[in-house]
PDB file of C-alpha atoms and ligand atoms in Angstrom:
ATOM      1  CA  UNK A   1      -1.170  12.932  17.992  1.00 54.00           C
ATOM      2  CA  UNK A   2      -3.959  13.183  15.454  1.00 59.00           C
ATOM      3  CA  UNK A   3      -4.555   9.901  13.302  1.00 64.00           C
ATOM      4  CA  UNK A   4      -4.062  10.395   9.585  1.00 69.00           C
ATOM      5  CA  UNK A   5      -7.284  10.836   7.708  1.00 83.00           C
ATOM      6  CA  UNK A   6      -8.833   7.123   6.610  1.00 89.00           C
ATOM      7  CA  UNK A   7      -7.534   6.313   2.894  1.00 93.00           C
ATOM      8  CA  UNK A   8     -11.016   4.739   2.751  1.00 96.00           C
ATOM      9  CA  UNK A   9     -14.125   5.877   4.641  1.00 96.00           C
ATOM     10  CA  UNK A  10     -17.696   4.185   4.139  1.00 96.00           C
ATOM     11  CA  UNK A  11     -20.484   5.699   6.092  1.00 96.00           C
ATOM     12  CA  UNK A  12     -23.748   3.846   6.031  1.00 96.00           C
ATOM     13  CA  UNK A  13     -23.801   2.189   3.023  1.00 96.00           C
ATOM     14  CA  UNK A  14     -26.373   0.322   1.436  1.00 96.00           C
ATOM     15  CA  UNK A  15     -25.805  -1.311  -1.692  1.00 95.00           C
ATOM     16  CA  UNK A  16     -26.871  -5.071  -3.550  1.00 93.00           C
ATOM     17  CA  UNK A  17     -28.105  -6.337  -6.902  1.00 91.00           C
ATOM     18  CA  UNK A  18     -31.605  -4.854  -8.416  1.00 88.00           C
ATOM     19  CA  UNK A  19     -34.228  -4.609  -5.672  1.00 87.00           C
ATOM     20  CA  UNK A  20     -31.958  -6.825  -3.285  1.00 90.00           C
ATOM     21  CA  UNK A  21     -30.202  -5.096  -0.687  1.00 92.00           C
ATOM     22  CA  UNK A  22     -27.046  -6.688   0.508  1.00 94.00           C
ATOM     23  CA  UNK A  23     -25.419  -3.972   2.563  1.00 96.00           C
ATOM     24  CA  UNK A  24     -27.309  -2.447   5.016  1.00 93.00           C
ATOM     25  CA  UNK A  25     -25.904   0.725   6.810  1.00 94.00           C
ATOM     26  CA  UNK A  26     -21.927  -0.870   6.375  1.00 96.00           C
ATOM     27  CA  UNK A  27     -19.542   1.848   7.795  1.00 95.00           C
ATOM     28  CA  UNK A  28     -16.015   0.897   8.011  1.00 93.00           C
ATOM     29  CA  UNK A  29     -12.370   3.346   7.501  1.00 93.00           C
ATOM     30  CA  UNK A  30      -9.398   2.304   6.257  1.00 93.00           C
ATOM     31  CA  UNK A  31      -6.245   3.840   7.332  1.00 91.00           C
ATOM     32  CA  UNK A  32      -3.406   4.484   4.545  1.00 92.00           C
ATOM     33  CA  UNK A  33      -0.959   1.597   4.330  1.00 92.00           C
ATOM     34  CA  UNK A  34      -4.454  -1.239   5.759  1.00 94.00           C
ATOM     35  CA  UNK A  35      -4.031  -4.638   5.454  1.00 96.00           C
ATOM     36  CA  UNK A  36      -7.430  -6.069   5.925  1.00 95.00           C
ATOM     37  CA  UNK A  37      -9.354  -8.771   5.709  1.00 95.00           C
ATOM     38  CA  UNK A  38     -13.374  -8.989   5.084  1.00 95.00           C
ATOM     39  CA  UNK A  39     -14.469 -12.222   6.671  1.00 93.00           C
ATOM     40  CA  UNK A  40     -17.903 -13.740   6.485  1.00 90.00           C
ATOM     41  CA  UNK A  41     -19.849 -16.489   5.927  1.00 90.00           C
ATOM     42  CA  UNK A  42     -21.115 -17.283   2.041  1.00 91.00           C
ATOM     43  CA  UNK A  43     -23.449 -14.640   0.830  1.00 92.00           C
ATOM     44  CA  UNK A  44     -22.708 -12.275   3.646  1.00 93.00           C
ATOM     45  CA  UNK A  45     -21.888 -10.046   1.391  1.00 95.00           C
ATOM     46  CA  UNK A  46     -18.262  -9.497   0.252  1.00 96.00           C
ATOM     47  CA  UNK A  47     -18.079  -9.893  -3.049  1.00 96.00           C
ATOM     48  CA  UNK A  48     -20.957  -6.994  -2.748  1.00 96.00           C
ATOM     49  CA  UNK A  49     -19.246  -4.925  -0.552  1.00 97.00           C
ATOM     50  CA  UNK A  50     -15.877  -5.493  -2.723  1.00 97.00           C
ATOM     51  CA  UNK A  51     -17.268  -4.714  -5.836  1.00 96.00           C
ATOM     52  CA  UNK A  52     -19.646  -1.676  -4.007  1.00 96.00           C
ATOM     53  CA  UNK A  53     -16.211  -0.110  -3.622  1.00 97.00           C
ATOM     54  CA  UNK A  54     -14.817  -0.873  -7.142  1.00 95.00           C
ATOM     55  CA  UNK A  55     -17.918   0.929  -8.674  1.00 95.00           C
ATOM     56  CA  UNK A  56     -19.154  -2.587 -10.212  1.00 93.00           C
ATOM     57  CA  UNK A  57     -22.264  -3.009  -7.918  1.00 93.00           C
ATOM     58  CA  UNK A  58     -24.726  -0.238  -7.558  1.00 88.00           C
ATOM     59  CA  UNK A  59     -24.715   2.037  -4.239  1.00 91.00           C
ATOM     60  CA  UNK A  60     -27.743   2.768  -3.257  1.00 92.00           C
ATOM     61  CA  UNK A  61     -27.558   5.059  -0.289  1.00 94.00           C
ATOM     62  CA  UNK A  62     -24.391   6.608   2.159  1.00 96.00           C
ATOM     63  CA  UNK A  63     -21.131   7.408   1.337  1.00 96.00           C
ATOM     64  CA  UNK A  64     -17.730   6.139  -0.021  1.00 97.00           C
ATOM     65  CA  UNK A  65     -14.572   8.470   0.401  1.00 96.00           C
ATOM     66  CA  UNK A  66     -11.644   7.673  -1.104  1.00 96.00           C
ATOM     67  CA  UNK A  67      -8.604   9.679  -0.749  1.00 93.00           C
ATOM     68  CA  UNK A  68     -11.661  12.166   0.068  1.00 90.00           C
ATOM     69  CA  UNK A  69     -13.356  12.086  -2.735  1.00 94.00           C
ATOM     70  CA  UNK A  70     -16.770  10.817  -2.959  1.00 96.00           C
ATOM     71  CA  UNK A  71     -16.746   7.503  -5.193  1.00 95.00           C
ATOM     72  CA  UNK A  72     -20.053   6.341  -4.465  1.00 94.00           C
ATOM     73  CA  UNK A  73     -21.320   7.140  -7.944  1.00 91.00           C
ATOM     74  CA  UNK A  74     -18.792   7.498 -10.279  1.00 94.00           C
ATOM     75  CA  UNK A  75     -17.853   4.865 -12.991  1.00 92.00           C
ATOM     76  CA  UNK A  76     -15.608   1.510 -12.483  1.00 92.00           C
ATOM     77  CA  UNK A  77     -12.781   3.132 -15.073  1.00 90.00           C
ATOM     78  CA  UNK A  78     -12.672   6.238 -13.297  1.00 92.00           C
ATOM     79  CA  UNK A  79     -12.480   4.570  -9.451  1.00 93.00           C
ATOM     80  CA  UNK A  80      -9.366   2.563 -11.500  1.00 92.00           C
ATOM     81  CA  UNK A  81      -8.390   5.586 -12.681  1.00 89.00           C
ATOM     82  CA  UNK A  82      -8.480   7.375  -9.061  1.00 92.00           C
ATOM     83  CA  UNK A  83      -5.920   3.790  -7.308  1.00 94.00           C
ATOM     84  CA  UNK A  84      -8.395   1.421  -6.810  1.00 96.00           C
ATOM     85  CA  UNK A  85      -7.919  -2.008  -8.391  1.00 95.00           C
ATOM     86  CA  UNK A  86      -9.905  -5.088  -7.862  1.00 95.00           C
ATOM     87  CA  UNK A  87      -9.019  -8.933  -8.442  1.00 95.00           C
ATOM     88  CA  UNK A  88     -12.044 -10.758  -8.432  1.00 93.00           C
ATOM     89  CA  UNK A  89     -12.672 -14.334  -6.905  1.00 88.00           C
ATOM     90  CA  UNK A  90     -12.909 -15.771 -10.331  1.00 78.00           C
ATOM     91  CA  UNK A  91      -9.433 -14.523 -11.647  1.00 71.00           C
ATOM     92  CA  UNK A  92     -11.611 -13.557 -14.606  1.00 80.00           C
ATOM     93  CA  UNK A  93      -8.443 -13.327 -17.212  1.00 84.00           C
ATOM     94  CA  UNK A  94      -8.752 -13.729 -21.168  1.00 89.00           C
ATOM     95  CA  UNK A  95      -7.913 -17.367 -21.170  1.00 88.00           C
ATOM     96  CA  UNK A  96      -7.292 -17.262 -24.750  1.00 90.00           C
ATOM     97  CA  UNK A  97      -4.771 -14.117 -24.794  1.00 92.00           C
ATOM     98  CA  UNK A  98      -1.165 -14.145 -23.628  1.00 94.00           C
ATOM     99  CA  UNK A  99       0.200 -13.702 -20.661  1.00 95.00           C
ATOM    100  CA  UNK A 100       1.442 -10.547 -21.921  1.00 94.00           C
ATOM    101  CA  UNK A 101      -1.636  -9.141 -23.212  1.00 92.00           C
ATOM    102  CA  UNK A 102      -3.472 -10.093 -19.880  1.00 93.00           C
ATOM    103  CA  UNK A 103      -0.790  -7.858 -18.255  1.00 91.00           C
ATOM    104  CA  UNK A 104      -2.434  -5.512 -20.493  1.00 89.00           C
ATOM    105  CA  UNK A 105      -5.748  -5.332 -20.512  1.00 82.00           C
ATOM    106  CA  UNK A 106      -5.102  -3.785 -16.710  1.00 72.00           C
ATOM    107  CA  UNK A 107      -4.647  -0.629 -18.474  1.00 75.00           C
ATOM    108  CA  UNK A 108      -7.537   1.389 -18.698  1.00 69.00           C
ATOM    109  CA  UNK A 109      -6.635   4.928 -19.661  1.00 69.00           C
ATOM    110  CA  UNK A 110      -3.113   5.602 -20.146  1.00 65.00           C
ATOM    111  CA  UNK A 111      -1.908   6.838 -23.326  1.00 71.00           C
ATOM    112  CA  UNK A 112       2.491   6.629 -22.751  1.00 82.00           C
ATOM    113  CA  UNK A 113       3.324   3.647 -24.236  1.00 84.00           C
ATOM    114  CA  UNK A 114       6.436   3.983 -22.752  1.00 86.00           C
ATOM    115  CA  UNK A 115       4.972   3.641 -19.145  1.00 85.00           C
ATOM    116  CA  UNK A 116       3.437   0.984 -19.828  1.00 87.00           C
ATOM    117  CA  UNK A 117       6.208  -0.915 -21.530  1.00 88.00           C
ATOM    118  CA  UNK A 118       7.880   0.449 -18.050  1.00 90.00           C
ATOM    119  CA  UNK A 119       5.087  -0.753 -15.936  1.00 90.00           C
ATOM    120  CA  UNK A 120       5.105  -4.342 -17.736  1.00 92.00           C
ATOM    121  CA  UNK A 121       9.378  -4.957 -17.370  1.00 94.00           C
ATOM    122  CA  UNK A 122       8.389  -4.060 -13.574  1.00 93.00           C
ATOM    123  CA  UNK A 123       5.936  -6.503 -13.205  1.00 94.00           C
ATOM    124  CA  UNK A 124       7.573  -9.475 -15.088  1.00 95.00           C
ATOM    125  CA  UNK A 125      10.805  -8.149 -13.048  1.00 95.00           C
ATOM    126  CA  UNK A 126       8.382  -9.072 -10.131  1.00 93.00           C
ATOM    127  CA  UNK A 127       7.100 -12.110 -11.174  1.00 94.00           C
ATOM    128  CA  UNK A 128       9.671 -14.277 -13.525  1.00 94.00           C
ATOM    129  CA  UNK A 129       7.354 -16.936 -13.406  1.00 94.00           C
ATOM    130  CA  UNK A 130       5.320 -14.425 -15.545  1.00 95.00           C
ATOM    131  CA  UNK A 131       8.103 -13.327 -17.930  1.00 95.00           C
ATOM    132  CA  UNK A 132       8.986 -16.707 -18.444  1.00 95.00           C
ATOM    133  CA  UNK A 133       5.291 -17.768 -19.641  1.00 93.00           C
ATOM    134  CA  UNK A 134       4.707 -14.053 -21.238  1.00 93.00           C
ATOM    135  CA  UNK A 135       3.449 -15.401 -24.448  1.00 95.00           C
ATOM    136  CA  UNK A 136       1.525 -18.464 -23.320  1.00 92.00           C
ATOM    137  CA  UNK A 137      -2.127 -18.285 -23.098  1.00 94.00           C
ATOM    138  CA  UNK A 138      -3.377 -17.174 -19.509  1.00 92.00           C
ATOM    139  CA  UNK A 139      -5.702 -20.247 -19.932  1.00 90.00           C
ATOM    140  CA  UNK A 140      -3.069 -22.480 -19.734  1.00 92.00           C
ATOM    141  CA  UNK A 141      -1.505 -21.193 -16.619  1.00 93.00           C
ATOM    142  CA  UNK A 142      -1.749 -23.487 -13.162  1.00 93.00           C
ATOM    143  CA  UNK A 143      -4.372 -22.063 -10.947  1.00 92.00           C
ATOM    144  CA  UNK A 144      -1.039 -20.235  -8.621  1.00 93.00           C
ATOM    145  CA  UNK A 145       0.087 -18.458 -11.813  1.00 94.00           C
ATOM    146  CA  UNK A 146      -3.523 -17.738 -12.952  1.00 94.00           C
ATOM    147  CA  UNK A 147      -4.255 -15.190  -9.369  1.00 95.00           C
ATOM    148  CA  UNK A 148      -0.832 -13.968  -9.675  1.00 95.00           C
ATOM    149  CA  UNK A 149      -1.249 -12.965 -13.270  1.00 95.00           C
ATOM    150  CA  UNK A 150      -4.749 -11.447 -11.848  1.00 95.00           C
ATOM    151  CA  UNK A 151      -2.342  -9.680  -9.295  1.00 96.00           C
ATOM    152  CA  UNK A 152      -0.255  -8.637 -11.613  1.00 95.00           C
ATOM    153  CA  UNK A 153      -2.511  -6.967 -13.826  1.00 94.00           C
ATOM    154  CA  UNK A 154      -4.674  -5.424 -11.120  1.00 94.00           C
ATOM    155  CA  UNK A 155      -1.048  -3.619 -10.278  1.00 94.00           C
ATOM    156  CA  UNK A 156      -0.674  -2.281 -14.216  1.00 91.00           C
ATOM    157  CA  UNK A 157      -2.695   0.459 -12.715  1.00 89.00           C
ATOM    158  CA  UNK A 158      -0.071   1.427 -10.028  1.00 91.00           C
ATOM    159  CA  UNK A 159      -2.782   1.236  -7.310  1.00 94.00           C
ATOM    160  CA  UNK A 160      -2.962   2.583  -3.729  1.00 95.00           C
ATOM    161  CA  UNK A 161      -5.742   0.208  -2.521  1.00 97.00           C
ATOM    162  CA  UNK A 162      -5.267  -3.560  -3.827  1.00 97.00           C
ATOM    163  CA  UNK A 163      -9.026  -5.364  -3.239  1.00 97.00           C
ATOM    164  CA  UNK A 164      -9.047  -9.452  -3.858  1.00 97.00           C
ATOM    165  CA  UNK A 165     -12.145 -11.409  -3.488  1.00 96.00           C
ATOM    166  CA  UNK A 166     -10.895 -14.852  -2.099  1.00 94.00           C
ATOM    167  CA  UNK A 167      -7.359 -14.753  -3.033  1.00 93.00           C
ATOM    168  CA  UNK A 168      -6.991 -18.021  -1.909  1.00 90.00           C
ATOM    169  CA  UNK A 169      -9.416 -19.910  -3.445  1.00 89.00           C
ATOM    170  CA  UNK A 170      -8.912 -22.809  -5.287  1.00 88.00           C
ATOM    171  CA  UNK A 171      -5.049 -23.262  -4.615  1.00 90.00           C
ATOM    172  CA  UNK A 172      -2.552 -25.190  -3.726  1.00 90.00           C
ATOM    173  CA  UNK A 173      -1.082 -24.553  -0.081  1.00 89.00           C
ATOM    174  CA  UNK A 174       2.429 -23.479  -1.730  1.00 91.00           C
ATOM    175  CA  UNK A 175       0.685 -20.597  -3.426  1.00 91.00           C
ATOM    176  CA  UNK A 176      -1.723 -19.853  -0.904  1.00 91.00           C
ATOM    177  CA  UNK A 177       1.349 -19.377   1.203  1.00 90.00           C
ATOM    178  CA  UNK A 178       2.601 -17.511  -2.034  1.00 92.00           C
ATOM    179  CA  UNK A 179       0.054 -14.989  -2.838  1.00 93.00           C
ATOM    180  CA  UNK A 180      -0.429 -13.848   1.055  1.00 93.00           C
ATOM    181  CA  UNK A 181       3.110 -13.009   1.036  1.00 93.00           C
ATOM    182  CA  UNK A 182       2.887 -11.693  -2.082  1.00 95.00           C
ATOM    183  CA  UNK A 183      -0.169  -9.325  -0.552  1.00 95.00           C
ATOM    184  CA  UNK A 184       2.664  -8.575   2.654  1.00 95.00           C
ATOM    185  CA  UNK A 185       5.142  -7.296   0.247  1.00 95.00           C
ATOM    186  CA  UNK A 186       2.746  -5.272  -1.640  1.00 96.00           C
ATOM    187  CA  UNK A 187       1.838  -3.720   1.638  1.00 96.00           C
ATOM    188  CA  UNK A 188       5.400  -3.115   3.039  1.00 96.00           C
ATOM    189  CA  UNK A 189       5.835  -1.429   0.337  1.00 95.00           C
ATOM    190  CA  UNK A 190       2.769   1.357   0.357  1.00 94.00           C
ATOM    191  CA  UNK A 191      -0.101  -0.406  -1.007  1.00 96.00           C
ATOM    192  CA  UNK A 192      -2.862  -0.712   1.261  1.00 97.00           C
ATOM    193  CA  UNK A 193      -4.788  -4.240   0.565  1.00 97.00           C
ATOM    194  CA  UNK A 194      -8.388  -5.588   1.560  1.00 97.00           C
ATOM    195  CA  UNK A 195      -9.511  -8.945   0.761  1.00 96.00           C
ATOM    196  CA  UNK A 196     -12.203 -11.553   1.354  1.00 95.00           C
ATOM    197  CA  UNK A 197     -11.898 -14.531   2.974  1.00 91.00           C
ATOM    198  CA  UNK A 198     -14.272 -17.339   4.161  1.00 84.00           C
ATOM    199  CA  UNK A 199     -12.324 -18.784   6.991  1.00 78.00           C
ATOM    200  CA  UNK A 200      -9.848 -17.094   9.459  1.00 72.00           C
ATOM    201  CA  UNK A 201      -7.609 -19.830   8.507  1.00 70.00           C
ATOM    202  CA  UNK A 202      -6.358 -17.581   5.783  1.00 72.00           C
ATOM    203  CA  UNK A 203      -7.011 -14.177   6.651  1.00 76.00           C
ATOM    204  CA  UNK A 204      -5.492 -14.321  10.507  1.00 81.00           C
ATOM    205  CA  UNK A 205      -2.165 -14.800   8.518  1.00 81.00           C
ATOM    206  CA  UNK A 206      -1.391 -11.532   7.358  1.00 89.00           C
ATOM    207  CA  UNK A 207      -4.258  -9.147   8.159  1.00 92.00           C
ATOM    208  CA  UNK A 208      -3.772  -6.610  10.550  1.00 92.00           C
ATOM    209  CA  UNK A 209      -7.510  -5.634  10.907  1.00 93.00           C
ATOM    210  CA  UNK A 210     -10.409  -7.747  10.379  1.00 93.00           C
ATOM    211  CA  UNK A 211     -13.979  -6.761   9.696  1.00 93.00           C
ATOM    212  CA  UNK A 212     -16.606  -9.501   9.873  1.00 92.00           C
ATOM    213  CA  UNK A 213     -19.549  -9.167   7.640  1.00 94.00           C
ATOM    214  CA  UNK A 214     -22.802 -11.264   8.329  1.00 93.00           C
ATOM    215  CA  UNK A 215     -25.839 -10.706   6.597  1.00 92.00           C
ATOM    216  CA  UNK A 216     -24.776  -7.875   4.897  1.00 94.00           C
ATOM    217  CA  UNK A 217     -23.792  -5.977   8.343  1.00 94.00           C
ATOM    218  CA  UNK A 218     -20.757  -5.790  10.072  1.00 94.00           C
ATOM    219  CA  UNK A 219     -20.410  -7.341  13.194  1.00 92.00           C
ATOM    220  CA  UNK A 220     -17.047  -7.222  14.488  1.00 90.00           C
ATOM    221  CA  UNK A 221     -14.252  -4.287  13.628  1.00 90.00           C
ATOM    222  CA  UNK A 222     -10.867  -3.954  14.670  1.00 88.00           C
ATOM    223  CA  UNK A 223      -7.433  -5.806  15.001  1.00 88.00           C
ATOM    224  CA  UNK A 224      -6.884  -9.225  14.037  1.00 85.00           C
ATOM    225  CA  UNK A 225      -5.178  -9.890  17.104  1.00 82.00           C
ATOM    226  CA  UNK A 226      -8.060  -9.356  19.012  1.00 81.00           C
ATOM    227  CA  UNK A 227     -10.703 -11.385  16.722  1.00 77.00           C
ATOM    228  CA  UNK A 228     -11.979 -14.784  18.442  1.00 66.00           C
ATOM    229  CA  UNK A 229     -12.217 -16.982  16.158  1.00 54.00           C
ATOM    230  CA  UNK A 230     -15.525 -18.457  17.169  1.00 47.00           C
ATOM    231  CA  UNK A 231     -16.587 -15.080  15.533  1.00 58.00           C
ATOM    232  CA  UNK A 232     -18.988 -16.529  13.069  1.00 59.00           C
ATOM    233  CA  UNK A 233     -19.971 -19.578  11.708  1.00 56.00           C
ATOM    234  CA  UNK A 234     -17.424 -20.692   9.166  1.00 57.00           C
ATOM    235  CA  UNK A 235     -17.478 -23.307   6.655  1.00 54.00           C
ATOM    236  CA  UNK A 236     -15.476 -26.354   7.265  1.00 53.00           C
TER     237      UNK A 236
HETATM  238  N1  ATP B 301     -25.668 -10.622  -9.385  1.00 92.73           N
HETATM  239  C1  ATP B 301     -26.473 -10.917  -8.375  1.00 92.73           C
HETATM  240  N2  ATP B 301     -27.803 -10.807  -8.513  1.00 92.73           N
HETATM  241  C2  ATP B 301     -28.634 -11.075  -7.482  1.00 92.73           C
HETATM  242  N3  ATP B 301     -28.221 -11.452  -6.247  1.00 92.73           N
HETATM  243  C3  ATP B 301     -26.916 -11.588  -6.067  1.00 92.73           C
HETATM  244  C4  ATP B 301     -25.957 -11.324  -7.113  1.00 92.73           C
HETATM  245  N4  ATP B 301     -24.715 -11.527  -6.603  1.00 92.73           N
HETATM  246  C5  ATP B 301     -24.875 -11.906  -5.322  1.00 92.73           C
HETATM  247  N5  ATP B 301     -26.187 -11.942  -5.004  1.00 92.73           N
HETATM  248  C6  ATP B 301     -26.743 -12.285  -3.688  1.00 92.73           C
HETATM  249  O1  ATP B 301     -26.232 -11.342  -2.761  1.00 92.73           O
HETATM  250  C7  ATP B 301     -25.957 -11.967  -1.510  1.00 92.73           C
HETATM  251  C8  ATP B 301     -24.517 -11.691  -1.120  1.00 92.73           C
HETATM  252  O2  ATP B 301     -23.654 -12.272  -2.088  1.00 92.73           O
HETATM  253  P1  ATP B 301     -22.080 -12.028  -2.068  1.00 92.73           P
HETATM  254  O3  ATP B 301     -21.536 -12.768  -3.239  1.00 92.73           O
HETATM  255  O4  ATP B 301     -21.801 -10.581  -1.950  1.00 92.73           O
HETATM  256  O5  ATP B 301     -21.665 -12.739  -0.714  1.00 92.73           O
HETATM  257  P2  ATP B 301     -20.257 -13.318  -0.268  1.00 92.73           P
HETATM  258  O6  ATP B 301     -20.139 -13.029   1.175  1.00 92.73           O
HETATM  259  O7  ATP B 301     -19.199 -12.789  -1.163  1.00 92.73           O
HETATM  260  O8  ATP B 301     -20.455 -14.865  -0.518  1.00 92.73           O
HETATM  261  P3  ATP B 301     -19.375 -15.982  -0.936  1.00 92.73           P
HETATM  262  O9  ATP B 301     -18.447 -16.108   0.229  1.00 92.73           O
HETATM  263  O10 ATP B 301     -20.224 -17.191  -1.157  1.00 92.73           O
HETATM  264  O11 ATP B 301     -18.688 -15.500  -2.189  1.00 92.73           O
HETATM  265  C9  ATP B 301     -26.274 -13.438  -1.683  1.00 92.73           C
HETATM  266  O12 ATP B 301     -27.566 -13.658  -1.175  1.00 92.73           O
HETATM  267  C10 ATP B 301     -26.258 -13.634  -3.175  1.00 92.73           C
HETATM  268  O13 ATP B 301     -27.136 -14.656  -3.567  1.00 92.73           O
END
């Protein structure tokens, strides 16, 4: 049997901020339907690699397929546009808008009002914690509601590949334990999802592959049930 062609394919990539390179020669391919993690120490390199995909850092050489089409250089709103969505470490919501309008501001380019009005019943269908809260102001949310508002809104673009930086930082253990199987479910249901993570503590949970990234290269690729965990030098 052939294997399906990777939903995801980076070949050689090399990619950081102004003259820094990050990335140097990162090749990794994502299956349809991944649930990965990116482990690493801090500044490996995941946030770059993360946001190298998402079209916010600046490729400098090799290749990034998605769905095969080459991404490498085309803009954030049109990799959005093509089903990939990113939820960065920070959350980075409008803490003074509503819930609501958070939800919102995940749409980029669609003009049918009606979808969207579709897309946000779904969501708060999803997530009554949301619905409940839908006119508070995001910057009043706990920290758990804050990255599952970022989820949320990440998903107003109906995307095929979910990326989180960190998804767990800065949270409680109930919605640590919340948002990964929040990340399952997405997954069961079609959505192939990538994130970061610091420590295996986290990522071993639900990640089926694991790529480590150290000093911008990666250094160990392939399932999580076969990842030591002395793999790299983690924080405490
Ligand atoms: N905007 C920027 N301008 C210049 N250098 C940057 C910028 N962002 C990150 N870097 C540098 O790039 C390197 C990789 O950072 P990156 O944030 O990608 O690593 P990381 O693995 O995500 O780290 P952490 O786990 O601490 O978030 C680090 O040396 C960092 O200082």
């Amino acid at each position: 049997m052939t294997s399906p062609l990777p939903l995801l394919q980076i070949e050689t990539l090399v990619a950081g901020h102004g003259r820094l390179d990050v990335l140097n020669d990162v090749s990794l391919a994502l299956a349809p339907g991944e649930l990965a993690c990116v482990l690493g120490p801090p500044g490996a390199g995941k946030t770059t690699l993360l946001m190298a995909i998402a079209g916010l850092v600046r490729a400098k050489r090799g290749s990034i397929r998605f769905a095969n089409e080459e991404i490498r250089r085309k803009r954030p709103s049109d990799i959005l546009a093509r089903g990939i969505a990113y939820v960065p470490q920070n959350r980075l919501l409008f803490s003074n808008l509503s819930v609501r309008e958070n939800l919102l501001a995940g749409v980029w380019r669609e003009p049918d009002r009606a979808r969207i009005e579709a897309d946000v019943t779904r969501l708060f269908e999803r997530f009554p914690s949301l619905k409940a809260q839908a006119t508070q102001s995001a910057g009043k949310l706990s920290s758990g509601e804050r990255q599952r508002l970022a989820i949320a809104r990440a998903l107003m673009s109906r995307p095929s590949l979910l990326l989180l930086d960190e998804p767990s930082s800065g949270l409680a253990a109930p919605d640590v334990d919340d948002v990964f199987a929040l990340l399952a479910e997405l997954n069961s249901e079609g959505t192939a999802v990538v994130f970061a993570e610091k420590t295996t503590r986290e990522a071993l949970r639900i990640a089926r592959h694991v790529y480590v990234l150290e000093q911008g290269r990666i250094t160990f690729g392939g399932e999580a049930k076969h990842f030591g965990a002395a793999g790299f030098a983690q924080p405490a």
